[in-house]
Amino acid sequence: MDKVAIKTWIINNIPASVPLAQKANWVAIDLLRHLGKMERPLAREIITNYWPELAKEIEDNYPHHWS
């Protein structure tokens, strides 16, 4: 998955009205878990740059999905 595909997946699959904790769960379980080891750093960079509060929530609750 490339940068555009990762951003598009998040925009299309994570409604803005969903609470932050649920967003983090969905991104960690439905996206990060299915990315390869080489794609996860790119996903982390994108999420950190565009959705810093989401990145913090993932770091706090699902850190093992980053690596």
CSV table of N, CA and C in Angstrom, one decimal:
chain,number,residue,atom,x,y,z
A,1,MET,N,0.8,-1.2,0.0
A,1,MET,CA,0.0,0.0,0.0
A,1,MET,C,0.9,1.2,0.0
A,2,ASP,N,0.6,2.2,-0.8
A,2,ASP,CA,1.4,3.4,-0.9
A,2,ASP,C,0.7,4.5,0.0
A,3,LYS,N,1.3,5.7,0.0
A,3,LYS,CA,0.9,6.8,0.8
A,3,LYS,C,-0.6,7.2,0.5
A,4,VAL,N,-0.9,7.3,-0.8
A,4,VAL,CA,-2.2,7.7,-1.2
A,4,VAL,C,-3.3,6.6,-0.7
A,5,ALA,N,-2.9,5.4,-0.9
A,5,ALA,CA,-3.8,4.3,-0.6
A,5,ALA,C,-4.1,4.2,0.9
A,6,ILE,N,-3.1,4.5,1.7
A,6,ILE,CA,-3.2,4.5,3.2
A,6,ILE,C,-4.1,5.6,3.6
A,7,LYS,N,-3.9,6.8,3.1
A,7,LYS,CA,-4.7,8.0,3.5
A,7,LYS,C,-6.2,7.8,3.0
A,8,THR,N,-6.3,7.2,1.8
A,8,THR,CA,-7.7,7.0,1.2
A,8,THR,C,-8.4,5.9,2.1
A,9,TRP,N,-7.7,4.9,2.5
A,9,TRP,CA,-8.3,3.9,3.4
A,9,TRP,C,-8.9,4.5,4.6
A,10,ILE,N,-8.1,5.3,5.3
A,10,ILE,CA,-8.5,5.9,6.6
A,10,ILE,C,-9.7,6.9,6.3
A,11,ILE,N,-9.6,7.7,5.3
A,11,ILE,CA,-10.7,8.6,5.0
A,11,ILE,C,-12.0,7.9,4.7
A,12,ASN,N,-11.9,6.9,3.9
A,12,ASN,CA,-13.1,6.1,3.5
A,12,ASN,C,-13.6,5.2,4.5
A,13,ASN,N,-12.8,4.7,5.4
A,13,ASN,CA,-13.3,3.7,6.4
A,13,ASN,C,-13.5,4.1,7.8
A,14,ILE,N,-13.0,5.3,8.1
A,14,ILE,CA,-13.1,5.8,9.5
A,14,ILE,C,-13.9,7.1,9.5
A,15,PRO,N,-15.2,7.0,9.9
A,15,PRO,CA,-16.1,8.2,9.9
A,15,PRO,C,-15.6,9.2,11.0
A,16,ALA,N,-15.7,10.4,10.7
A,16,ALA,CA,-15.3,11.5,11.6
A,16,ALA,C,-16.1,11.5,12.9
A,17,SER,N,-17.3,11.0,12.8
A,17,SER,CA,-18.1,11.0,14.0
A,17,SER,C,-17.8,9.9,15.1
A,18,VAL,N,-16.9,9.0,14.7
A,18,VAL,CA,-16.6,7.9,15.6
A,18,VAL,C,-15.6,8.4,16.7
A,19,PRO,N,-15.8,8.0,17.9
A,19,PRO,CA,-14.9,8.4,19.0
A,19,PRO,C,-13.4,8.0,18.7
A,20,LEU,N,-12.5,8.8,19.2
A,20,LEU,CA,-11.1,8.6,18.9
A,20,LEU,C,-10.6,7.2,19.3
A,21,ALA,N,-11.0,6.7,20.4
A,21,ALA,CA,-10.6,5.3,20.8
A,21,ALA,C,-11.1,4.3,19.8
A,22,GLN,N,-12.3,4.4,19.3
A,22,GLN,CA,-12.8,3.5,18.3
A,22,GLN,C,-12.0,3.6,17.0
A,23,LYS,N,-11.7,4.8,16.6
A,23,LYS,CA,-10.9,5.0,15.4
A,23,LYS,C,-9.5,4.3,15.5
A,24,ALA,N,-8.9,4.5,16.6
A,24,ALA,CA,-7.6,3.9,16.9
A,24,ALA,C,-7.7,2.4,16.8
A,25,ASN,N,-8.8,1.8,17.3
A,25,ASN,CA,-9.0,0.4,17.3
A,25,ASN,C,-9.1,-0.1,15.8
A,26,TRP,N,-10.0,0.6,15.1
A,26,TRP,CA,-10.2,0.2,13.7
A,26,TRP,C,-8.9,0.3,12.9
A,27,VAL,N,-8.2,1.4,13.0
A,27,VAL,CA,-6.9,1.6,12.3
A,27,VAL,C,-5.9,0.5,12.7
A,28,ALA,N,-5.8,0.2,14.0
A,28,ALA,CA,-4.8,-0.8,14.4
A,28,ALA,C,-5.2,-2.2,13.9
A,29,ILE,N,-6.5,-2.5,14.1
A,29,ILE,CA,-6.9,-3.9,13.8
A,29,ILE,C,-7.1,-4.1,12.3
A,30,ASP,N,-7.8,-3.2,11.7
A,30,ASP,CA,-8.2,-3.4,10.3
A,30,ASP,C,-7.2,-2.9,9.3
A,31,LEU,N,-6.3,-2.0,9.6
A,31,LEU,CA,-5.3,-1.5,8.7
A,31,LEU,C,-3.9,-2.0,9.0
A,32,LEU,N,-3.4,-1.5,10.2
A,32,LEU,CA,-2.0,-1.8,10.5
A,32,LEU,C,-1.7,-3.3,10.6
A,33,ARG,N,-2.6,-4.0,11.2
A,33,ARG,CA,-2.3,-5.5,11.3
A,33,ARG,C,-2.2,-6.2,10.0
A,34,HIS,N,-2.8,-5.6,8.9
A,34,HIS,CA,-2.7,-6.3,7.6
A,34,HIS,C,-1.6,-5.7,6.7
A,35,LEU,N,-1.0,-4.7,7.2
A,35,LEU,CA,0.2,-4.1,6.4
A,35,LEU,C,1.4,-5.0,6.6
A,36,GLY,N,2.3,-5.0,5.6
A,36,GLY,CA,3.6,-5.7,5.8
A,36,GLY,C,4.5,-4.8,6.7
A,37,LYS,N,5.6,-5.5,7.1
A,37,LYS,CA,6.5,-4.8,8.0
A,37,LYS,C,7.1,-3.5,7.3
A,38,MET,N,7.3,-3.6,6.0
A,38,MET,CA,7.8,-2.4,5.3
A,38,MET,C,6.8,-1.3,5.1
A,39,GLU,N,5.5,-1.6,5.2
A,39,GLU,CA,4.5,-0.6,5.0
A,39,GLU,C,4.1,0.2,6.3
A,40,ARG,N,4.3,-0.5,7.4
A,40,ARG,CA,3.9,0.1,8.7
A,40,ARG,C,4.6,1.4,9.0
A,41,PRO,N,5.9,1.6,8.8
A,41,PRO,CA,6.5,2.9,9.0
A,41,PRO,C,5.9,4.0,8.2
A,42,LEU,N,5.6,3.7,7.0
A,42,LEU,CA,4.9,4.7,6.1
A,42,LEU,C,3.6,5.1,6.7
A,43,ALA,N,2.8,4.1,7.1
A,43,ALA,CA,1.5,4.3,7.7
A,43,ALA,C,1.6,5.2,9.0
A,44,ARG,N,2.6,4.8,9.8
A,44,ARG,CA,2.8,5.6,11.0
A,44,ARG,C,3.2,7.1,10.7
A,45,GLU,N,4.0,7.3,9.7
A,45,GLU,CA,4.4,8.6,9.3
A,45,GLU,C,3.1,9.4,8.8
A,46,ILE,N,2.3,8.8,8.0
A,46,ILE,CA,1.1,9.4,7.5
A,46,ILE,C,0.1,9.8,8.6
A,47,ILE,N,-0.1,8.8,9.5
A,47,ILE,CA,-1.1,9.0,10.6
A,47,ILE,C,-0.6,10.1,11.5
A,48,THR,N,0.7,10.1,11.8
A,48,THR,CA,1.3,11.1,12.7
A,48,THR,C,1.2,12.5,12.1
A,49,ASN,N,1.4,12.6,10.8
A,49,ASN,CA,1.4,13.9,10.1
A,49,ASN,C,0.0,14.4,10.0
A,50,TYR,N,-1.0,13.6,9.6
A,50,TYR,CA,-2.3,14.0,9.3
A,50,TYR,C,-3.3,13.9,10.5
A,51,TRP,N,-3.1,13.0,11.3
A,51,TRP,CA,-4.0,12.7,12.5
A,51,TRP,C,-3.1,12.5,13.7
A,52,PRO,N,-2.5,13.5,14.3
A,52,PRO,CA,-1.6,13.3,15.4
A,52,PRO,C,-2.2,12.7,16.6
A,53,GLU,N,-3.5,13.1,16.9
A,53,GLU,CA,-4.2,12.6,18.1
A,53,GLU,C,-4.5,11.1,17.9
A,54,LEU,N,-4.8,10.7,16.7
A,54,LEU,CA,-5.0,9.3,16.4
A,54,LEU,C,-3.7,8.5,16.6
A,55,ALA,N,-2.6,9.1,16.1
A,55,ALA,CA,-1.3,8.4,16.3
A,55,ALA,C,-1.0,8.2,17.7
A,56,LYS,N,-1.3,9.2,18.5
A,56,LYS,CA,-1.0,9.1,20.0
A,56,LYS,C,-1.9,8.0,20.6
A,57,GLU,N,-3.1,8.0,20.2
A,57,GLU,CA,-4.0,6.9,20.8
A,57,GLU,C,-3.6,5.5,20.4
A,58,ILE,N,-3.1,5.4,19.1
A,58,ILE,CA,-2.6,4.1,18.7
A,58,ILE,C,-1.3,3.7,19.5
A,59,GLU,N,-0.5,4.7,19.6
A,59,GLU,CA,0.8,4.5,20.4
A,59,GLU,C,0.5,4.1,21.8
A,60,ASP,N,-0.5,4.7,22.4
A,60,ASP,CA,-0.8,4.4,23.8
A,60,ASP,C,-1.5,3.1,24.0
A,61,ASN,N,-2.3,2.6,23.1
A,61,ASN,CA,-3.1,1.4,23.2
A,61,ASN,C,-2.8,0.3,22.3
A,62,TYR,N,-2.1,0.5,21.2
A,62,TYR,CA,-1.8,-0.6,20.3
A,62,TYR,C,-0.4,-0.4,19.8
A,63,PRO,N,0.6,-0.2,20.6
A,63,PRO,CA,2.0,0.0,20.2
A,63,PRO,C,2.6,-1.1,19.3
A,64,HIS,N,2.2,-2.3,19.6
A,64,HIS,CA,2.7,-3.5,18.9
A,64,HIS,C,2.3,-3.5,17.4
A,65,HIS,N,1.2,-2.8,17.1
A,65,HIS,CA,0.8,-2.7,15.7
A,65,HIS,C,1.7,-1.8,14.8
A,66,TRP,N,2.5,-0.9,15.4
A,66,TRP,CA,3.3,-0.1,14.7
A,66,TRP,C,4.5,-0.8,14.1
A,67,SER,N,5.0,-1.8,14.8
A,67,SER,CA,6.2,-2.5,14.3
A,67,SER,C,5.9,-3.8,13.6
